[in-house]
mmCIF file of C-alpha atoms in Angstrom:
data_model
loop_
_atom_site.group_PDB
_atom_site.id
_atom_site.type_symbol
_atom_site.label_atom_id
_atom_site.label_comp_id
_atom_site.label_asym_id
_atom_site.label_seq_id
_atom_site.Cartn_x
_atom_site.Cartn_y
_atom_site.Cartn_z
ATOM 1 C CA UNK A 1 -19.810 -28.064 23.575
ATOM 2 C CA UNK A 2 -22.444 -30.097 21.719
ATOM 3 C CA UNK A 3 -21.734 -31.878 18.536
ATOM 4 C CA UNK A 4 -23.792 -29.433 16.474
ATOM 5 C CA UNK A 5 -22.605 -26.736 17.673
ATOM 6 C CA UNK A 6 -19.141 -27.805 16.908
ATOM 7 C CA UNK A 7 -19.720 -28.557 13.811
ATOM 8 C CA UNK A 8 -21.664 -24.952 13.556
ATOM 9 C CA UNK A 9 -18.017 -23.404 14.909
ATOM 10 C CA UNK A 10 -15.662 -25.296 12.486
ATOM 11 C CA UNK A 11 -18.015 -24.104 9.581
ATOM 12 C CA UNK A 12 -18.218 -20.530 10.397
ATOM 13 C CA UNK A 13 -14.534 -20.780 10.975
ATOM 14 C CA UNK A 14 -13.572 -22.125 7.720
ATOM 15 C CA UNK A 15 -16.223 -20.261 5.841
ATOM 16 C CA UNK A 16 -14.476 -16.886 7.700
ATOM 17 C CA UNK A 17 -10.885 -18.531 6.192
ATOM 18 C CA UNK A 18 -12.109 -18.820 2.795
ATOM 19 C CA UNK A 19 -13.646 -15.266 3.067
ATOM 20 C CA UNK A 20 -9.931 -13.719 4.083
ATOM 21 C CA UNK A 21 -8.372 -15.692 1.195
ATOM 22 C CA UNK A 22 -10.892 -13.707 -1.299
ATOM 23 C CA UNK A 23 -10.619 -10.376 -0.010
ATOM 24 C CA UNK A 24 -7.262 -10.657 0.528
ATOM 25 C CA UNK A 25 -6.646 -11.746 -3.199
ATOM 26 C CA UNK A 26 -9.032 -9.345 -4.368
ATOM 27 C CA UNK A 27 -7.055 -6.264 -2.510
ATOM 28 C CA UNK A 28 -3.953 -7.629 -4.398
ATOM 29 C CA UNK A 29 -5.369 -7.521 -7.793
ATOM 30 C CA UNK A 30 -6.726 -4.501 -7.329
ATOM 31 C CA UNK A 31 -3.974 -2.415 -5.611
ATOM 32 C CA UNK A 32 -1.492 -3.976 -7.857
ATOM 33 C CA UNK A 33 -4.076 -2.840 -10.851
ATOM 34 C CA UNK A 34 -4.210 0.327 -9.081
ATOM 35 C CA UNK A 35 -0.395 0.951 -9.072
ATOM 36 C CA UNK A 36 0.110 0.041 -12.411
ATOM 37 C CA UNK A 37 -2.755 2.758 -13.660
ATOM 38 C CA UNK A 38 -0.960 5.301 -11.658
ATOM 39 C CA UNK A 39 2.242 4.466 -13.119
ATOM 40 C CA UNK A 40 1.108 4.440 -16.355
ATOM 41 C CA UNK A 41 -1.260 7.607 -16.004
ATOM 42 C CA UNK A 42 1.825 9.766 -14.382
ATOM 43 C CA UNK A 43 4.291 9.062 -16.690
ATOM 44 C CA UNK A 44 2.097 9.448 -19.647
ATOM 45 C CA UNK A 45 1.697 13.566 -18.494
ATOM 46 C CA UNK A 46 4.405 15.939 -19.507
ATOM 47 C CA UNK A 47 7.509 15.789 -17.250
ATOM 48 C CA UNK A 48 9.005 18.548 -16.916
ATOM 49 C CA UNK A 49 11.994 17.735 -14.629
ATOM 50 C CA UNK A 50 13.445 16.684 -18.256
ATOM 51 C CA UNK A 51 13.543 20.162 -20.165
ATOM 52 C CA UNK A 52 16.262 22.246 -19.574
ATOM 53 C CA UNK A 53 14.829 25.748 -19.388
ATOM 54 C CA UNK A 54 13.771 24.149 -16.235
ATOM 55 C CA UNK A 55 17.042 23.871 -14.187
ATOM 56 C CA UNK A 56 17.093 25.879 -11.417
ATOM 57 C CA UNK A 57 13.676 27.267 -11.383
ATOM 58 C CA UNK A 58 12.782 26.018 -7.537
ATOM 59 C CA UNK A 59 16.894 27.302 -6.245
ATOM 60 C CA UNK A 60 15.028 30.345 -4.714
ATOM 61 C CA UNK A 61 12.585 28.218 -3.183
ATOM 62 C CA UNK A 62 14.541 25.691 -2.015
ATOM 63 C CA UNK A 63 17.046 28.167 -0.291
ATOM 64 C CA UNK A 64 14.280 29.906 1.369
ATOM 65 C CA UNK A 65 13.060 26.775 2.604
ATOM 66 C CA UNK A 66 16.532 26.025 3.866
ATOM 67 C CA UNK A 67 16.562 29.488 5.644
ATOM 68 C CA UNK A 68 13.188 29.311 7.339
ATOM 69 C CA UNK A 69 13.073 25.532 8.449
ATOM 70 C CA UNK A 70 16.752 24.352 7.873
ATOM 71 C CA UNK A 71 17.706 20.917 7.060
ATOM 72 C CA UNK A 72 14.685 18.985 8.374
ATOM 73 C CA UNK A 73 12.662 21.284 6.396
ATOM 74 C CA UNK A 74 14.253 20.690 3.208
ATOM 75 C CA UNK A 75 13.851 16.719 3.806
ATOM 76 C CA UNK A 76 10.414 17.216 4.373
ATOM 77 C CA UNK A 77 10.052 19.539 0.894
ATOM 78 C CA UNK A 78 12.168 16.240 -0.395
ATOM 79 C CA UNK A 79 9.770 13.633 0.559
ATOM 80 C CA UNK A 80 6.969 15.697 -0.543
ATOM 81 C CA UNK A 81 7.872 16.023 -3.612
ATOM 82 C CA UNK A 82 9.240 12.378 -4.031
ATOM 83 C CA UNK A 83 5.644 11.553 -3.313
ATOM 84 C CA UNK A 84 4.454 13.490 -6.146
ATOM 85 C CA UNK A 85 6.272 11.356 -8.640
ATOM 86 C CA UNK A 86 4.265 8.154 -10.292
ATOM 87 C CA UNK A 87 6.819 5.218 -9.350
ATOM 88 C CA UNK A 88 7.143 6.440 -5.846
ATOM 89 C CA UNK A 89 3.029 6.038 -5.738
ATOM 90 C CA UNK A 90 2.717 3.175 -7.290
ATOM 91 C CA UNK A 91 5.177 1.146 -5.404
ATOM 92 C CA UNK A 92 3.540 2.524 -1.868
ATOM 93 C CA UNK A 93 0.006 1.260 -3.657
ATOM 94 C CA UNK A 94 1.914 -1.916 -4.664
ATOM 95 C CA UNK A 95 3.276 -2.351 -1.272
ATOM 96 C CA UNK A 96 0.000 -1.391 0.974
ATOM 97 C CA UNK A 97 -1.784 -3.737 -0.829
ATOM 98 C CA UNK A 98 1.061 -6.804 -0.014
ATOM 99 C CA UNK A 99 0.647 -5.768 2.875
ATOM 100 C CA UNK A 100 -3.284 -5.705 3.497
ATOM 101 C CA UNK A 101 -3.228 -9.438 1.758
ATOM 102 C CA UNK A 102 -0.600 -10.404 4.550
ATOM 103 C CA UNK A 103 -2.671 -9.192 7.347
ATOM 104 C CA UNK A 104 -5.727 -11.216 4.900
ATOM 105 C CA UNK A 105 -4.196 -14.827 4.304
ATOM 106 C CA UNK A 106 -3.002 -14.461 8.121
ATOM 107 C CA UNK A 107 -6.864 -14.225 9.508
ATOM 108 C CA UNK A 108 -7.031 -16.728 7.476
ATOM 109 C CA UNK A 109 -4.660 -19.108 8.735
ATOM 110 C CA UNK A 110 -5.796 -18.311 12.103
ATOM 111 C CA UNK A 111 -8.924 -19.061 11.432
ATOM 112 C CA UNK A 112 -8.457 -22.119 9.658
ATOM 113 C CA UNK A 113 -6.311 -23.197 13.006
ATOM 114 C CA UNK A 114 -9.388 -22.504 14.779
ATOM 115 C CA UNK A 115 -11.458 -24.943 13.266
ATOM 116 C CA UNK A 116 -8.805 -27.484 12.813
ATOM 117 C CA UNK A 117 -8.230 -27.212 17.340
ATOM 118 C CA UNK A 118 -12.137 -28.033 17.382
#
């Protein structure tokens, strides 16, 4: 490898380092920005798992669902409807985007390894 284009390698490597570390940063902000606007947007809207003319309305629903599909059926109807709630999707927003800037600063690193072997 010739000195220039060794020196063309090590600064497309770092250049592609210091690219990760923005967009990695950048999905953070924003997905942790994006879970607290769903928070706050989902528990601002009337809940009405609190009023009490409520309880029991889905027992006929969730005992047909028990009938038709049995237990794994139910969990699934469970999980759906956990889903539905704010907290649950912000903290899978929250936790996505910790997770894309992990898989970010670690191209990074990689590529900063890259130019530092060269």
């Amino acid at each position: 490898m010739t000195e220039d284009a060794k020196i063309n390698f090590v600064a497309t490597a770092k250049r592609r380092a210091r690219i990760f570390r923005i967009v990695g940063l950048s999905v953070l902000i924003l997905g942790l920005a994006g879970a607290g606007l769903v928070y706050w947007l989902g528990t601002r809207a009337a809940n009405m798992a609190d009023d009490l003319s409520m309880t029991g309305f889905d027992r006929a629903t969730t005992r047909q669902m028990g009938i038709l599909y049995g237990q794994q059926g139910e969990l699934a109807d469970d999980w759906l409807n956990d889903l539905k709630q704010p907290r649950t999707q912000a903290i899978l927003l929250a936790s996505a985007s910790a997770l894309a800037t992990f898989v970010c600063f670690k191209f990074a690193r990689w590529s900063d390894r890259d130019a530092e072997a060269t």
